[in-house]
Structure formats: C-alpha cells, structure tokens
PDB file of C-alpha atoms and ligand atoms in Angstrom:
ATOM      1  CA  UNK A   1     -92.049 160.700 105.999  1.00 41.00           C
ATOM      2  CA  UNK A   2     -92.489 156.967 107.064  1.00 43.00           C
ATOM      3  CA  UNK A   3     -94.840 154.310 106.368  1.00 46.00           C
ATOM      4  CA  UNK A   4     -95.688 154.392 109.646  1.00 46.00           C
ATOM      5  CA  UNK A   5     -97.379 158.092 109.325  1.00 49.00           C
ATOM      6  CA  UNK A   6    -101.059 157.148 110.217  1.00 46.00           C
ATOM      7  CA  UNK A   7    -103.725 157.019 108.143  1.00 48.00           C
ATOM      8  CA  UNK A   8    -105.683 160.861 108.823  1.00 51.00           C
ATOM      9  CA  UNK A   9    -108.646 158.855 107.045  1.00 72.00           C
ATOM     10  CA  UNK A  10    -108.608 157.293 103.515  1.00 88.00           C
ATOM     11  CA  UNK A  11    -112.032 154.922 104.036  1.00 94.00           C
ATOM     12  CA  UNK A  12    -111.498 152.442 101.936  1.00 96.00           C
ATOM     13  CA  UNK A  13    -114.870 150.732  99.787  1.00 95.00           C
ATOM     14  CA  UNK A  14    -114.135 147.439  97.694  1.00 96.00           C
ATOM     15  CA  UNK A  15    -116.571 146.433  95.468  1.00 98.00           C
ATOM     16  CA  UNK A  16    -117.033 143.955  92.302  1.00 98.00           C
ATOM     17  CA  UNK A  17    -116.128 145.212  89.085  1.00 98.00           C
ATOM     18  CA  UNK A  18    -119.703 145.893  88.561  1.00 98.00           C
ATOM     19  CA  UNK A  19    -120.345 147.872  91.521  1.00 98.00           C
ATOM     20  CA  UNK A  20    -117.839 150.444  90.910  1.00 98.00           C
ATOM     21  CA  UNK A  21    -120.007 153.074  89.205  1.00 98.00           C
ATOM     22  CA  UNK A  22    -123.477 152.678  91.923  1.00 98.00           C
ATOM     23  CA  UNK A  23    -120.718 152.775  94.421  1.00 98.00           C
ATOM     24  CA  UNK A  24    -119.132 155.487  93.755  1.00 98.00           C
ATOM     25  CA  UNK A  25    -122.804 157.333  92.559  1.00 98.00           C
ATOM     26  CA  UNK A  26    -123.587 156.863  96.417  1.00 98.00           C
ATOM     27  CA  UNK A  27    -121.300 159.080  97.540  1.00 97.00           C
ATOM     28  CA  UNK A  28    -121.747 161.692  94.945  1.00 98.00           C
ATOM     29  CA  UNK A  29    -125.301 161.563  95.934  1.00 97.00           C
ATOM     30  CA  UNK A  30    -124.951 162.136  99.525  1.00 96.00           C
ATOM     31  CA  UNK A  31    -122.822 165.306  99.073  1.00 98.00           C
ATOM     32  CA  UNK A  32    -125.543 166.343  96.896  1.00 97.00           C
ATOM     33  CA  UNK A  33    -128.395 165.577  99.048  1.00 96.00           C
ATOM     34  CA  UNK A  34    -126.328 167.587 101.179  1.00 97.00           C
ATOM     35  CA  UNK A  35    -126.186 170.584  98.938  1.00 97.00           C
ATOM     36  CA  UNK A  36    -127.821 170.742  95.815  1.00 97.00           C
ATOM     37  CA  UNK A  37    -125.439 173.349  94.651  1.00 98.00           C
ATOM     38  CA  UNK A  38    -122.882 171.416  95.490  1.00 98.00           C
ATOM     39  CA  UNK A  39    -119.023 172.022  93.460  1.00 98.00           C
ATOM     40  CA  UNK A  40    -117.906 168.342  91.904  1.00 98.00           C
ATOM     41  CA  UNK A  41    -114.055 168.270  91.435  1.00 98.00           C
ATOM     42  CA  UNK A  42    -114.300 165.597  88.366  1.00 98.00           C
ATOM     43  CA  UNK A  43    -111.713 163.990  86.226  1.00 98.00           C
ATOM     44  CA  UNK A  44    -111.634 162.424  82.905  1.00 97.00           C
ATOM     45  CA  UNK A  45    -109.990 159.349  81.712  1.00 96.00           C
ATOM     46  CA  UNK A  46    -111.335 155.588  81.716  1.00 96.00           C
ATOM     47  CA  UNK A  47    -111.776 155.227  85.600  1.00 98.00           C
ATOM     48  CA  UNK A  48    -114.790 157.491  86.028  1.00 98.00           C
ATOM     49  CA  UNK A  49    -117.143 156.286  83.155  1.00 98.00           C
ATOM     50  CA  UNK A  50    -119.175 154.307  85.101  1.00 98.00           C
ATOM     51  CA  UNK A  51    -119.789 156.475  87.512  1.00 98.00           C
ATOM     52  CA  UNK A  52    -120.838 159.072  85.173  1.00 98.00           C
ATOM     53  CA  UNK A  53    -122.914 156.526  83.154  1.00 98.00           C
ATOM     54  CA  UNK A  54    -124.802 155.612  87.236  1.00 98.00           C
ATOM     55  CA  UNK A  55    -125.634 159.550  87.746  1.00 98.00           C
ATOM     56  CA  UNK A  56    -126.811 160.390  84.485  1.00 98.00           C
ATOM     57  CA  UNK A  57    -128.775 156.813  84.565  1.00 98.00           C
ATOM     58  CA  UNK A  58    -130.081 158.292  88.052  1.00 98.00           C
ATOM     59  CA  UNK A  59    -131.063 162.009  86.882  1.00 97.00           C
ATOM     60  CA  UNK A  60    -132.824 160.476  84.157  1.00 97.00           C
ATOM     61  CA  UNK A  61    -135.011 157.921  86.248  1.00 97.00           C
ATOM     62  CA  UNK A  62    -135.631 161.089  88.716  1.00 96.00           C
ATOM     63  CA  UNK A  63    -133.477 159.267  91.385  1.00 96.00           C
ATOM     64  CA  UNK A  64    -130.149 162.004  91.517  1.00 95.00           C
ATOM     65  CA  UNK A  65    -130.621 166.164  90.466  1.00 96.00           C
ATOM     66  CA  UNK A  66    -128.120 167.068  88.948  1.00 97.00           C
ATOM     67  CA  UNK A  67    -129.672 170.396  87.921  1.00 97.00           C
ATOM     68  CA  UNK A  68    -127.706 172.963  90.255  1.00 98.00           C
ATOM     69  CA  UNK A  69    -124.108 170.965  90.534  1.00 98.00           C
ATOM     70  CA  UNK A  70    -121.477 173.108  89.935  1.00 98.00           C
ATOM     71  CA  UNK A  71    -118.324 171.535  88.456  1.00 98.00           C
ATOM     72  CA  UNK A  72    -114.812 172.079  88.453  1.00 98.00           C
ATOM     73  CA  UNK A  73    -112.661 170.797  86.100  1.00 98.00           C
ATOM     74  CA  UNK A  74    -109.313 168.674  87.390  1.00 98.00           C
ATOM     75  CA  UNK A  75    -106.700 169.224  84.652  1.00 98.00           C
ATOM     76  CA  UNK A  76    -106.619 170.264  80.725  1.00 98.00           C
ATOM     77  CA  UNK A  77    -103.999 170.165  78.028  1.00 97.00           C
ATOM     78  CA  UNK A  78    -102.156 172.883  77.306  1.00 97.00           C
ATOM     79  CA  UNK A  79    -101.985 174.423  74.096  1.00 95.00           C
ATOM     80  CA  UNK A  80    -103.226 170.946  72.437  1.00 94.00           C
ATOM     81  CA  UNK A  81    -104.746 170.469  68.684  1.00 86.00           C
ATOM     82  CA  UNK A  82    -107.261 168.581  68.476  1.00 90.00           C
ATOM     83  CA  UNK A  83    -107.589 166.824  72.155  1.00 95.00           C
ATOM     84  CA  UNK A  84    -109.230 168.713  74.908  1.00 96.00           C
ATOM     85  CA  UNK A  85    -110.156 167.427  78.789  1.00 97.00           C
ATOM     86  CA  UNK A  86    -113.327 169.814  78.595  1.00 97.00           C
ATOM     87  CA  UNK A  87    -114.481 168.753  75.163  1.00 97.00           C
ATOM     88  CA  UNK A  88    -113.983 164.568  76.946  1.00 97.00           C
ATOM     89  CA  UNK A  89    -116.350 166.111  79.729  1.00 98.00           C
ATOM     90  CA  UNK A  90    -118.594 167.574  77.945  1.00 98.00           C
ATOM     91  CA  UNK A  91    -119.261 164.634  75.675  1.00 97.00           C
ATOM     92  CA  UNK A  92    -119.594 161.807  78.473  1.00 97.00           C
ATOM     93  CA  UNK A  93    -121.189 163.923  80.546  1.00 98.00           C
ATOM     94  CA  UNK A  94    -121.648 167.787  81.461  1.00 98.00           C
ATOM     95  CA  UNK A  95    -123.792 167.591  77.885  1.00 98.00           C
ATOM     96  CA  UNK A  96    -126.302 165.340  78.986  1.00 98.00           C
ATOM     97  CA  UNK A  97    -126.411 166.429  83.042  1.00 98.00           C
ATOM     98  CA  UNK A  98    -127.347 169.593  81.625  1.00 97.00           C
ATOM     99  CA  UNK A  99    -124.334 171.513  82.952  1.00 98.00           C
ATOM    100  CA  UNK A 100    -123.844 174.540  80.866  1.00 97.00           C
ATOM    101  CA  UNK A 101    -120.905 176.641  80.989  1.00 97.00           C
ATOM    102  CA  UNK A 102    -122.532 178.715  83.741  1.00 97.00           C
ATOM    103  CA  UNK A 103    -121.683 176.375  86.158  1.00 98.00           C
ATOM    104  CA  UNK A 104    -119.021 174.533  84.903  1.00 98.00           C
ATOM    105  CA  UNK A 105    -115.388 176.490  85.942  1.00 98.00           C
ATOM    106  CA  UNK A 106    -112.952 175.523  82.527  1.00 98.00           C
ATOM    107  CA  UNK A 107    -109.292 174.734  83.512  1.00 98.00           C
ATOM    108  CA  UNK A 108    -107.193 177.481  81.307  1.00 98.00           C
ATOM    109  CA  UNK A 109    -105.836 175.799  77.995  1.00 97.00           C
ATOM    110  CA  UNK A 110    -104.056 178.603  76.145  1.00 97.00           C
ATOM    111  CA  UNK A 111    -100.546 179.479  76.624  1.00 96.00           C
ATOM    112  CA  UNK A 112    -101.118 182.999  76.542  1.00 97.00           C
ATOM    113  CA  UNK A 113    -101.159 184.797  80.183  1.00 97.00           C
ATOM    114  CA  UNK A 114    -101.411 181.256  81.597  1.00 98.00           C
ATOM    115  CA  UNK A 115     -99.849 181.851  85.060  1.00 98.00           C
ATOM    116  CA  UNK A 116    -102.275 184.737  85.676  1.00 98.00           C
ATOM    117  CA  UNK A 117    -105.183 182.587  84.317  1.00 98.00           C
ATOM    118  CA  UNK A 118    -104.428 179.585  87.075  1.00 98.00           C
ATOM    119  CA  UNK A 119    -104.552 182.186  89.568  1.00 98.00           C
ATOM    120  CA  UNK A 120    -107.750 183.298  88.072  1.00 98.00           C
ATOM    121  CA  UNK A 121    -108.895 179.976  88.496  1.00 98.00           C
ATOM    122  CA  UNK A 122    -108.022 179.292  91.871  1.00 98.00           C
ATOM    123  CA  UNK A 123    -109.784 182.495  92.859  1.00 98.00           C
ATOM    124  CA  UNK A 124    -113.382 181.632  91.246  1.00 98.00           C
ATOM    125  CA  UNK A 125    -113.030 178.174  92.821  1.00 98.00           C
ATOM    126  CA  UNK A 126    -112.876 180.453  95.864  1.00 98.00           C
ATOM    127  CA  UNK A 127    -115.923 182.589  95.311  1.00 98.00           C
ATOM    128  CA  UNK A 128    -117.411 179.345  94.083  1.00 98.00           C
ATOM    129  CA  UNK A 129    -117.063 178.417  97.965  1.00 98.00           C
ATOM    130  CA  UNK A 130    -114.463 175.532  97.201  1.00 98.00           C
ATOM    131  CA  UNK A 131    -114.925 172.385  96.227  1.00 98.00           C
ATOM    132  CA  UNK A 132    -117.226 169.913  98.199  1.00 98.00           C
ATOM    133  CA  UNK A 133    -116.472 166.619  96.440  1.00 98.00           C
ATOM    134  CA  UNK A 134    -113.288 166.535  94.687  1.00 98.00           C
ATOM    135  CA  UNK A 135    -113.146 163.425  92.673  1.00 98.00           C
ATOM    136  CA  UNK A 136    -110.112 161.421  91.124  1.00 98.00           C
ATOM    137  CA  UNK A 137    -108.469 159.395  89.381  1.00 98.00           C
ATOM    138  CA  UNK A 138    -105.241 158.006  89.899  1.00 98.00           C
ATOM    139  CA  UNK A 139    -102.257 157.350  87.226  1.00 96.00           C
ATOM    140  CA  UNK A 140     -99.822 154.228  87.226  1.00 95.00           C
ATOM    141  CA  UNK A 141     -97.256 156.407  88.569  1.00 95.00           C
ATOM    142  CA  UNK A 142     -99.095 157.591  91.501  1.00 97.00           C
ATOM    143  CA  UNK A 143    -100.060 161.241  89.517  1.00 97.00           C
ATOM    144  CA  UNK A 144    -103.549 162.569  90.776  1.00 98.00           C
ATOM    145  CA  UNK A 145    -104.856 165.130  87.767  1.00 98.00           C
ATOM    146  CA  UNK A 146    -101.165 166.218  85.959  1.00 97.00           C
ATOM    147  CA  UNK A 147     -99.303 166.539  89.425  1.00 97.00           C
ATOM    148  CA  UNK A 148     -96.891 164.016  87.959  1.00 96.00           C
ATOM    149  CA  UNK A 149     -94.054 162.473  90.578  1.00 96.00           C
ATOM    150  CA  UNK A 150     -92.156 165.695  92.149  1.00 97.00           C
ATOM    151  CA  UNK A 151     -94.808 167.783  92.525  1.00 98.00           C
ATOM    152  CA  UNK A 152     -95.255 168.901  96.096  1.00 98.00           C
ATOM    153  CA  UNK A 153     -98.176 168.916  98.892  1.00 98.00           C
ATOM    154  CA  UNK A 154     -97.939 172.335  98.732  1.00 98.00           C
ATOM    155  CA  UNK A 155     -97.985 172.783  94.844  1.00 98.00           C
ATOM    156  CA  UNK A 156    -100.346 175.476  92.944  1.00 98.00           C
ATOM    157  CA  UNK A 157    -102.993 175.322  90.146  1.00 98.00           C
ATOM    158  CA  UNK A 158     -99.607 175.353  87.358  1.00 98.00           C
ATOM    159  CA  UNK A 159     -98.613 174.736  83.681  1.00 98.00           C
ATOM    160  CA  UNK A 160     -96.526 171.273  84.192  1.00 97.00           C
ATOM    161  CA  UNK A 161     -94.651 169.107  81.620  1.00 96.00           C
ATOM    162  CA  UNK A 162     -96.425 165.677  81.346  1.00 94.00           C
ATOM    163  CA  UNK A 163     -94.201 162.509  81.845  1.00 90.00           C
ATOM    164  CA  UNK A 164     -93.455 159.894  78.889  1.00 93.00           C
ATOM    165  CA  UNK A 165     -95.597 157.556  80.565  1.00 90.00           C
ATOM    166  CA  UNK A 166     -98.624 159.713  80.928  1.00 91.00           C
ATOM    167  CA  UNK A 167     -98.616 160.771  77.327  1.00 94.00           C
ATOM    168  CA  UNK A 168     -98.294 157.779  76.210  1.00 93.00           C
ATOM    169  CA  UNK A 169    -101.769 156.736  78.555  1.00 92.00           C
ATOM    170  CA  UNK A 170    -103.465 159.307  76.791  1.00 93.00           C
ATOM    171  CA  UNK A 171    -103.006 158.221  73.734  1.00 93.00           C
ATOM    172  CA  UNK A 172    -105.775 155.613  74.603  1.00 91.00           C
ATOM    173  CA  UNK A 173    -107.687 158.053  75.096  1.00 92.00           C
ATOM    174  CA  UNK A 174    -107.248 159.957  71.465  1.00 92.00           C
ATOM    175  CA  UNK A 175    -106.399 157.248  68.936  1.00 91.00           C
ATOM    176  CA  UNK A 176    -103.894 158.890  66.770  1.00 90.00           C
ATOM    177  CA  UNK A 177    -103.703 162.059  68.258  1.00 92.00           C
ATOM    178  CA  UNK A 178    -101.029 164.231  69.496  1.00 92.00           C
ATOM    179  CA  UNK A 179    -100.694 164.096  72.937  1.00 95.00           C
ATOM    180  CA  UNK A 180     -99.233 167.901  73.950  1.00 96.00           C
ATOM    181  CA  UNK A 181     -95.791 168.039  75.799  1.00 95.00           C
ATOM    182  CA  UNK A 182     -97.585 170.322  78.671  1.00 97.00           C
ATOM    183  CA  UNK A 183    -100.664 170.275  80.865  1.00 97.00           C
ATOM    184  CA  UNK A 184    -102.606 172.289  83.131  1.00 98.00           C
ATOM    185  CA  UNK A 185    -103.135 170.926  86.556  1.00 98.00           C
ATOM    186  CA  UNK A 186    -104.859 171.823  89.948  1.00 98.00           C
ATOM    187  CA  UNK A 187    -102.604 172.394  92.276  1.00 98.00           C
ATOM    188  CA  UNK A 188    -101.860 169.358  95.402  1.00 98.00           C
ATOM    189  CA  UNK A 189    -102.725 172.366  98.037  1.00 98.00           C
ATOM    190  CA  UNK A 190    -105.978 173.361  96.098  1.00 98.00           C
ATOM    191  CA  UNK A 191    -107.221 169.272  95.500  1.00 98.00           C
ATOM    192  CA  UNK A 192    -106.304 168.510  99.422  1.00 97.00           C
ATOM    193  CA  UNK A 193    -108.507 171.205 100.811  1.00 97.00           C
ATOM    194  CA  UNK A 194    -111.366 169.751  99.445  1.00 98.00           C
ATOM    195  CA  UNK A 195    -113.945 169.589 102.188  1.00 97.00           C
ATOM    196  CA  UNK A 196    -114.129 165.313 100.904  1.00 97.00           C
ATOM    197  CA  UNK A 197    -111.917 163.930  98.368  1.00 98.00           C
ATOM    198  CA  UNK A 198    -112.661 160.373  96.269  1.00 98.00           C
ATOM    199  CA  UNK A 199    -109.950 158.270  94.920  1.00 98.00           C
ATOM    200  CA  UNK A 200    -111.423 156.383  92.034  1.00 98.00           C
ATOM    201  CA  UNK A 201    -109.166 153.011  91.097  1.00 98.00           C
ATOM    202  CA  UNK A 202    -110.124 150.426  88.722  1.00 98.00           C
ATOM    203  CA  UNK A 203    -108.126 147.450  87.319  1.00 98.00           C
ATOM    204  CA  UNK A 204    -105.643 145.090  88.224  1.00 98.00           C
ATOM    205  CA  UNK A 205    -102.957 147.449  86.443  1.00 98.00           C
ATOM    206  CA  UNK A 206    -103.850 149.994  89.271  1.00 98.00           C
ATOM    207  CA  UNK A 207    -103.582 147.873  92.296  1.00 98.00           C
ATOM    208  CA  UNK A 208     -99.477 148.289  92.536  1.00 98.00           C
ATOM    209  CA  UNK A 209     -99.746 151.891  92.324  1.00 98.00           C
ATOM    210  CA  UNK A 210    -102.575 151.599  94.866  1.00 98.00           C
ATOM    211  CA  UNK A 211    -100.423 149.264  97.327  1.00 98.00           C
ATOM    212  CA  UNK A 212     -98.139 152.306  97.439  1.00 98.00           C
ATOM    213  CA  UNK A 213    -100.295 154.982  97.066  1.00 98.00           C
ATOM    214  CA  UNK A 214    -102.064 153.668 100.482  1.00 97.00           C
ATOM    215  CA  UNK A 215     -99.504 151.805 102.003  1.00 96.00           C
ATOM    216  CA  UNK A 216     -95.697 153.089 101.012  1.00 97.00           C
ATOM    217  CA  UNK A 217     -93.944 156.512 102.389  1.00 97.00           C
ATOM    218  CA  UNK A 218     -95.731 159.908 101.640  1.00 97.00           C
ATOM    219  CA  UNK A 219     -93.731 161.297  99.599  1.00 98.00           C
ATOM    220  CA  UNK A 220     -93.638 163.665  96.226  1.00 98.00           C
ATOM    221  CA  UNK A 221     -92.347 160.444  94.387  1.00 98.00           C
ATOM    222  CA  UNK A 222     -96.250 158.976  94.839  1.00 98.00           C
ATOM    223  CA  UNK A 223     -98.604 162.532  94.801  1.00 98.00           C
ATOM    224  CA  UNK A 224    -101.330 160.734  95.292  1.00 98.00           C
ATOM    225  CA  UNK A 225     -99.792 159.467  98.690  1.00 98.00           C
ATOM    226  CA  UNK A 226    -100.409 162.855  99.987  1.00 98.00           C
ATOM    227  CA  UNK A 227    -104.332 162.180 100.120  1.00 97.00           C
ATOM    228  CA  UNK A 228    -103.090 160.449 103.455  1.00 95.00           C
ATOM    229  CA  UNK A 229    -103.047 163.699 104.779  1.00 93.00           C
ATOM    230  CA  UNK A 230    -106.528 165.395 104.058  1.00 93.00           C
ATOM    231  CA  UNK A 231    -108.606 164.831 106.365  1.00 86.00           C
ATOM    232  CA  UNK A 232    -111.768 163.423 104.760  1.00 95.00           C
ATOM    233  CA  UNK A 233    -111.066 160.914 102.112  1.00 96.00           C
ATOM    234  CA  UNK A 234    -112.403 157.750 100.359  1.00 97.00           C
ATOM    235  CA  UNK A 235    -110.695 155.693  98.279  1.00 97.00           C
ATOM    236  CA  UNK A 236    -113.517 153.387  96.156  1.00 98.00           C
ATOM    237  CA  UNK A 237    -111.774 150.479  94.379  1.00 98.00           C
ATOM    238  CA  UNK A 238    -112.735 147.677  92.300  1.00 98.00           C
ATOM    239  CA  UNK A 239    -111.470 144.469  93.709  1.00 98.00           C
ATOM    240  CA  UNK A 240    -108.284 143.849  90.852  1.00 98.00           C
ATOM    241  CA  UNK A 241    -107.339 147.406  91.828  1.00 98.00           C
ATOM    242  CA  UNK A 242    -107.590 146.289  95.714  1.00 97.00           C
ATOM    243  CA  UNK A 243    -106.074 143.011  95.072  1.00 97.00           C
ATOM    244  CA  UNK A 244    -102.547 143.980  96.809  1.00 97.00           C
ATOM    245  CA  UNK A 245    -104.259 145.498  99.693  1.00 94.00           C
TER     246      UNK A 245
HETATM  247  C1  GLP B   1    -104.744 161.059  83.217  1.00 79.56           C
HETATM  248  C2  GLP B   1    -105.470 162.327  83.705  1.00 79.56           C
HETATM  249  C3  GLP B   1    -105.983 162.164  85.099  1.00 79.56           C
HETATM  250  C4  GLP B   1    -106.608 160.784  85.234  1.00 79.56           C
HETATM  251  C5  GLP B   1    -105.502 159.761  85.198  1.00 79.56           C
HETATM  252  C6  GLP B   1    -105.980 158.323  85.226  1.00 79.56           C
HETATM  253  O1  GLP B   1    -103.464 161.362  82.760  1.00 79.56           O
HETATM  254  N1  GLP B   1    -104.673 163.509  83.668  1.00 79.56           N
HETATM  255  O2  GLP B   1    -106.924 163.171  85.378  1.00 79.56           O
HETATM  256  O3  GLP B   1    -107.299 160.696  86.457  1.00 79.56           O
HETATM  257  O4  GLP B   1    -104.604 159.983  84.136  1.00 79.56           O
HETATM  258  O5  GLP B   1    -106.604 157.979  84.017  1.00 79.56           O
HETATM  259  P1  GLP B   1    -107.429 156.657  83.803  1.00 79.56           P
HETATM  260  O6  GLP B   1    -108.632 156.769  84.678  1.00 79.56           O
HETATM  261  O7  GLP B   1    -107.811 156.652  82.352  1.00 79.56           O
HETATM  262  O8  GLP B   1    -106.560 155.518  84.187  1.00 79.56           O
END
C-alpha cells in the first residue's frame, strides 16, 4: 500500500497534556449515552490512566453510569507469574466502576487448550453483540494490544511471542517482574470491526510512531497503520504525541 491510500476516517483530537483524560471521557460517554450496555474494548498500560481516573471521577459525581458497561479485555499474558493485564484492570479500574466478572469478558491466560479458548473468546464477544467502543493504546513500534510488527489486517484473537522491545516496556509496568516470553492478543480483524475504534497517544516518545502510524504506508510493519482502514476511528492525542503531525 502507499502513503497516498486515503484516510477512511481517523478524526484526529489534540489536546493539552491535561485534557487528555476529559477528552477522551467525552467520547466514552457518548457511546454510552448511546447504549448503556454498551461493550468497552479497553487496554492497560500508562496511556489510559487518565481517562480511567475522568470516568470513575464522573460515575462518582453522578455525571457518567457506568453500571451496565460491558468490557472486553484487549490482550493478557500468557502463562505469566506474578503479572496479569486483568489483575492491572481490575485494580485501576473495573474494581471501583463496579464491573464484576459478569460483565467483564477475561482474555484466556493459560496455556492449556489456548487456541480453542481464543476462539471461545471471539465467539462470546459475538453473542456479546461486538464491541461498540474499542479503545487503544499504541506501542513505540506501532503494536496495537500484542499484534506486534508482522501481524496481519486479517489476523485472529492468537497466542503471539512478544518483541524485546515490548517486554522490556512492560517492565515499567511490573518493577522487577518477569515479563513472560508470550501474550494473548485480539486479533487485527476482531479490533477493526469495532463499530468505533479510539487511538489513545500520549508523550513526546509516541509522536514518531504516531507520524507513521497516521502518515507512513499501511503496512504489517506499523499494525496500528491498519486503523486507516476501519471505518470509524479517532485518534485523541496529547500535543508532544501530535508534535510531528
Ligand atoms: C503494551 C500493551 C498494550 C498497550 C501498549 C502501550 O505492551 N500490550 O495494550 O496499549 O503496550 O502501552 P503504554 O500506554 O503504557 O505506552
């Protein structure tokens, strides 16, 4: 593919530093308002604490409800210790949204049966409806949950082996941790037929990644330049991560 593919719709929002997590909040809030019921894609990792910190801040002042959102989890660990993408979610916010594990669909973590248990998951996302909102975040080399460089449009909800460079980003995450050699990641078909998808960038260290992400070929060697394609996406950035736009 070329650069000059056109845009299908990435909106683009800029805001200051400490807009980022009202910002994004707003458009959480309208797919909500929308339908209460609604099924949340959502990440973990640094980029989307303030966001979470802006909804639970709403729910708690009356002003979001996040009482019947359904969530789906983007990616997991496989076969990990000690570090877990759930446990991260649950502790900075499914726990205090009030999101039990009736409404929250778990990405598979054990190794046992774990081909038959990611097309388990696809399959509830499907009786689930699909996902309305499917939020992200997006690594420093272009990965979108662990669909690391190589992995296709096309790709499946799959067991995948995580790159030097993403491990060693995790680590920040889990000071002194082991960081597992595998992952478990929603596929790039299941994330790209999200009915609206939201690129979440933050920091200056993001803005290359977001130059090409937005701006370079579509191609496998950038996953997340394959957002280009879906048809309703928004890309809210922070203005370091916008700063090569
Ligand atoms: C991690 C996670 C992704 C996350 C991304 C960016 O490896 N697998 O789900 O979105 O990298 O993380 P951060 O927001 O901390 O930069």
């Amino acid at each position: 593919m070329s650069a000059a593919e056109p845009l299908a719709s990435p909106r683009l929002v800029v805001v200051p530093a400490a807009g980022f997590g009202a910002a994004a909040a707003d458009l959480v809030a309208q797919t909500l308002a929308a339908r209460g019921d609604a099924v949340l894609g959502l990440p973990t990792g640094n980029t989307p604490i303030p966001l979470y910190q802006e909804l639970l801040r709403r729910a708690a002042a009356g002003e979001a409800n996040l009482s019947r959102a359904r969530v789906a989890m983007l990616d997991e660990y496989l076969d990990a210790g000690t570090v877990s993408f759930r446990g991260w979610l649950e502790d900075h916010f499914l726990r205090a949204a009030g999101v039990g594990p009736e409404r929250l669909l778990a990405m598979p973590s054990r190794p046992e049966n774990i081909a038959a248990a990611c097309v388990h998951y696809e399959e509830q996302l499907a009786a689930w409806g699909g996902c309305d909102l499917q939020l992200l975040g997006l690594g420093h080399n272009g990965h979108i949950g662990f669909n690391e460089p190589g992995s296709e449009a096309d790709s499946r909800t799959r067991v995948v082996r995580l790159s030097e460079q993403t491990r060693r980003a995790n680590e920040e995450y889990w000071p002194g941790r082991e960081i597992p050699a595998r992952g478990v990641t929603t596929g790039l078909a299941l994330l790209l037929a999200a009915r609206r998808i939201l690129l979440l960038v933050r920091g200056e260290d993001k803005a290359a990644i977001l130059e090409r992400t937005l701006r370079g070929p579509i191609s496998s060697a950038v996953p997340a330049s394959f957002l280009r394609r879906a048809a309703d996406v928004w890309v809210v950035a922070d203005e370091a991560a916008a700063g090569r736009l």
